[in-house]
Short mmCIF file of C-alpha atoms in Angstrom, two decimals:
data_model
loop_
_atom_site.label_atom_id
_atom_site.label_comp_id
_atom_site.label_asym_id
_atom_site.label_seq_id
_atom_site.Cartn_x
_atom_site.Cartn_y
_atom_site.Cartn_z
CA UNK A 653 0.02 -0.02 -0.02
CA UNK A 654 1.26 3.48 -0.92
CA UNK A 655 0.66 5.90 1.95
CA UNK A 656 0.86 9.74 2.04
CA UNK A 657 1.10 11.69 5.27
CA UNK A 658 0.45 15.35 6.24
CA UNK A 659 -0.01 16.86 9.78
CA UNK A 660 -3.51 17.11 11.09
CA UNK A 661 -5.32 15.48 8.17
CA UNK A 662 -6.48 11.91 7.63
CA UNK A 663 -4.06 9.28 6.25
CA UNK A 664 -4.25 8.91 2.54
CA UNK A 665 -3.66 5.75 0.52
CA UNK A 666 -3.49 5.22 -3.17
CA UNK A 667 -6.31 3.12 -4.63
CA UNK A 668 -4.69 1.14 -7.46
CA UNK A 669 -8.01 0.13 -8.77
CA UNK A 670 -9.59 3.57 -9.10
CA UNK A 671 -6.19 5.27 -9.48
CA UNK A 672 -7.06 7.99 -6.98
CA UNK A 673 -5.96 8.96 -3.43
CA UNK A 674 -8.46 8.06 -0.67
CA UNK A 675 -8.68 9.35 2.92
CA UNK A 676 -8.62 6.85 5.69
CA UNK A 677 -9.24 6.99 9.41
CA UNK A 678 -8.93 9.80 11.95
CA UNK A 679 -6.77 12.92 11.54
CA UNK A 680 -3.04 12.44 12.13
CA UNK A 681 -2.44 13.96 15.60
CA UNK A 682 0.75 15.78 14.56
CA UNK A 683 1.36 19.53 14.19
CA UNK A 684 5.05 19.30 13.34
CA UNK A 685 6.67 18.08 10.19
CA UNK A 686 6.24 14.33 9.41
CA UNK A 687 9.61 12.83 8.67
CA UNK A 688 8.84 9.17 7.76
CA UNK A 689 6.12 6.59 7.54
CA UNK A 690 6.11 2.82 7.51
CA UNK A 691 3.32 0.21 7.74
CA UNK A 692 3.58 -3.18 9.34
CA UNK A 693 0.72 -5.58 9.72
CA UNK A 694 -2.27 -3.66 11.10
CA UNK A 695 -0.25 -0.67 12.25
CA UNK A 696 1.19 2.45 10.59
CA UNK A 697 4.06 4.32 12.20
CA UNK A 698 4.82 8.01 11.55
CA UNK A 699 7.98 9.76 12.73
CA UNK A 700 7.87 13.41 13.74
CA UNK A 701 10.90 14.76 15.54
CA UNK A 702 11.55 12.88 18.71
CA UNK A 703 8.14 11.28 18.67
CA UNK A 704 6.74 8.30 16.73
CA UNK A 705 2.99 7.95 16.45
CA UNK A 706 1.29 4.59 15.87
CA UNK A 707 -2.05 4.08 14.15
CA UNK A 708 -4.11 0.99 14.68
CA UNK A 709 -6.11 0.03 11.63
CA UNK A 710 -8.30 -2.37 13.60
CA UNK A 711 -9.23 0.21 16.26
CA UNK A 712 -9.00 3.35 14.09
CA UNK A 713 -7.02 5.03 16.86
CA UNK A 714 -3.65 6.77 17.40
CA UNK A 715 -1.20 6.55 20.28
CA UNK A 716 2.41 7.76 20.75
CA UNK A 717 5.51 5.77 21.50
CA UNK A 718 7.86 7.03 24.25
CA UNK A 719 10.06 9.94 22.96
CA UNK A 720 13.56 9.17 21.53
CA UNK A 721 15.21 10.62 24.66
CA UNK A 722 15.81 14.39 24.97
CA UNK A 723 17.95 16.55 22.72
CA UNK A 724 16.76 19.17 20.24
CA UNK A 725 19.17 17.97 17.56
CA UNK A 726 16.97 14.97 16.89
CA UNK A 727 14.33 17.14 15.15
CA UNK A 728 16.73 18.84 12.76
CA UNK A 729 17.02 16.16 10.06
CA UNK A 730 14.87 13.59 8.33
CA UNK A 731 15.05 9.96 9.32
CA UNK A 732 13.79 6.63 7.96
CA UNK A 733 11.59 4.13 9.87
CA UNK A 734 11.75 0.35 9.35
CA UNK A 735 9.99 -2.46 11.15
CA UNK A 736 11.95 -5.67 11.49
CA UNK A 737 10.95 -8.42 13.84
CA UNK A 738 10.28 -7.05 17.32
CA UNK A 739 11.93 -3.66 16.66
CA UNK A 740 11.13 -0.34 14.99
CA UNK A 741 14.32 1.17 13.61
CA UNK A 742 14.96 4.86 13.08
CA UNK A 743 18.03 5.84 10.98
CA UNK A 744 19.14 9.26 9.73
CA UNK A 745 21.86 11.88 10.06
CA UNK A 746 21.38 12.41 13.78
CA UNK A 747 19.19 9.42 14.62
CA UNK A 748 20.33 5.77 15.09
CA UNK A 749 17.89 4.00 17.36
CA UNK A 750 15.47 1.09 17.65
CA UNK A 751 12.28 0.74 19.63
CA UNK A 752 11.66 -2.66 21.30
CA UNK A 753 7.97 -3.62 21.14
CA UNK A 754 8.60 -6.11 23.96
CA UNK A 755 10.54 -3.88 26.39
CA UNK A 756 8.78 -0.68 25.17
CA UNK A 757 12.02 1.33 25.21
CA UNK A 758 14.39 3.00 22.76
CA UNK A 759 17.85 1.56 22.33
CA UNK A 760 20.99 3.03 20.80
CA UNK A 761 22.16 1.66 17.44
CA UNK A 762 25.41 2.14 15.49
CA UNK A 763 25.44 5.29 13.41
CA UNK A 764 26.18 5.52 9.66
CA UNK A 765 25.91 8.12 6.96
CA UNK A 766 24.32 11.56 6.85
CA UNK A 767 21.43 13.33 5.23
CA UNK A 768 22.75 12.61 1.76
CA UNK A 769 22.69 8.80 2.28
CA UNK A 770 19.79 6.52 1.37
CA UNK A 771 18.43 3.66 3.46
CA UNK A 772 16.30 0.66 2.41
CA UNK A 773 15.36 -2.89 3.46
CA UNK A 774 16.34 -5.95 1.40
CA UNK A 775 15.46 -9.47 2.64
CA UNK A 776 14.90 -8.29 6.27
CA UNK A 777 18.18 -6.45 6.40
CA UNK A 778 18.72 -2.70 6.41
CA UNK A 779 21.17 -1.20 3.88
CA UNK A 780 22.65 2.25 3.73
CA UNK A 781 24.14 3.71 0.48
CA UNK A 782 26.07 6.98 0.15
CA UNK A 783 28.87 8.27 -2.11
CA UNK A 784 30.74 5.10 -3.08
CA UNK A 785 29.90 3.16 0.10
CA UNK A 786 27.38 0.39 0.80
CA UNK A 787 26.76 -0.81 4.36
CA UNK A 788 24.45 -3.58 5.77
CA UNK A 789 23.30 -3.38 9.41
CA UNK A 790 24.02 -6.54 11.50
CA UNK A 791 21.31 -6.59 14.17
CA UNK A 792 23.06 -9.21 16.27
CA UNK A 793 26.33 -7.22 16.52
CA UNK A 794 24.81 -3.78 16.29
CA UNK A 795 27.28 -2.72 13.64
CA UNK A 796 27.38 -1.79 9.94
CA UNK A 797 29.09 -4.26 7.62
CA UNK A 798 30.96 -2.98 4.62
CA UNK A 799 29.72 -4.33 1.22
CA UNK A 800 30.85 -3.84 -2.39
CA UNK A 801 31.01 -0.19 -3.40
CA UNK A 802 28.37 1.07 -5.77
CA UNK A 803 29.46 2.18 -9.25
CA UNK A 804 29.22 5.92 -8.91
CA UNK A 805 30.00 8.44 -6.21
CA UNK A 806 26.32 9.08 -5.68
CA UNK A 807 24.43 11.15 -3.06
CA UNK A 808 20.83 12.12 -2.35
CA UNK A 809 19.38 9.18 -4.28
CA UNK A 810 16.44 6.94 -3.54
CA UNK A 811 16.84 3.31 -2.51
CA UNK A 812 14.48 0.39 -2.27
CA UNK A 813 14.46 -3.40 -2.30
CA UNK A 814 12.95 -5.05 -5.39
CA UNK A 815 12.89 -8.71 -6.48
CA UNK A 816 15.81 -9.69 -4.28
CA UNK A 817 17.96 -6.72 -5.25
CA UNK A 818 18.81 -3.38 -3.62
CA UNK A 819 18.16 -0.64 -6.14
CA UNK A 820 19.32 3.04 -6.17
CA UNK A 821 18.01 5.59 -8.64
CA UNK A 822 18.52 9.25 -9.27
CA UNK A 823 20.25 11.72 -7.02
CA UNK A 824 23.54 13.40 -7.86
CA UNK A 825 26.93 12.05 -8.94
CA UNK A 826 30.08 13.75 -7.59
CA UNK A 827 33.22 14.13 -9.67
CA UNK A 828 36.36 16.13 -9.43
CA UNK A 829 37.43 18.71 -12.02
CA UNK A 830 40.61 20.81 -12.15
CA UNK A 831 40.20 24.57 -12.22
CA UNK A 832 42.39 27.63 -11.71
CA UNK A 833 41.95 30.39 -9.20
CA UNK A 834 42.64 34.09 -9.67
CA UNK A 835 46.38 33.42 -9.45
CA UNK A 836 46.24 30.67 -12.06
CA UNK A 837 46.90 28.06 -9.38
CA UNK A 838 45.28 24.66 -10.23
CA UNK A 839 43.09 22.95 -7.65
CA UNK A 840 40.48 20.21 -7.65
CA UNK A 841 36.79 21.17 -7.23
CA UNK A 842 33.96 18.80 -6.47
CA UNK A 843 31.11 18.98 -9.03
CA UNK A 844 27.56 17.60 -8.40
CA UNK A 845 25.66 16.44 -11.51
CA UNK A 846 22.11 15.09 -11.52
CA UNK A 847 21.77 11.56 -12.81
CA UNK A 848 18.88 9.34 -13.87
CA UNK A 849 20.98 6.23 -13.90
CA UNK A 850 19.90 3.10 -11.91
CA UNK A 851 22.11 0.65 -10.12
CA UNK A 852 21.20 -2.70 -8.60
CA UNK A 853 22.99 -4.63 -5.85
CA UNK A 854 23.00 -8.43 -5.67
CA UNK A 855 23.83 -9.70 -2.23
CA UNK A 856 24.70 -13.27 -3.46
CA UNK A 857 27.51 -11.93 -5.62
CA UNK A 858 28.05 -8.84 -3.53
CA UNK A 859 28.27 -6.80 -6.75
CA UNK A 860 26.61 -3.79 -8.27
CA UNK A 861 25.45 -3.49 -11.90
CA UNK A 862 23.86 -0.78 -13.95
#
């Protein structure tokens, strides 16, 4: 199901049969910016700053999980939400945490990347891709495992799992070009160019292809 979120309005989902957006349930009880949304079973989770709100489809009701500890810096950047097993994970530039549905508490996770990285789930594993780096999160060891580098020095792309592969699309590619300053001294400058190329990662071969 494709879900759209906006503060203080009902959830919206895309009806693939009628090809229109439909409203569903009560208004989202959030006044701040909505950072991320993920659905799992009969629940929808929405991240907004230090708080994550949970919507029960069965009961048509909202509640809030405990805050992600204190600290204003947690509300400064977007983050991504993922549900794997008994945990809700939140990863972003300043957020690396997981919420235990059993213990009902937030726990610290290993940090990786920044706001220009992309995160996605492939076969029940969380991957992070940024620049020419690919990392997979090892839940048992709470650490990020280095994988094969993607083909381009890419940032601000979109990532998702599809038919057993991790896919990244769009974003910007960084390259170095040599220029001269006012004194004709040569130096390297980083150039960002938009790209529409698509790369796919196969975990069996640990290789990327275009």
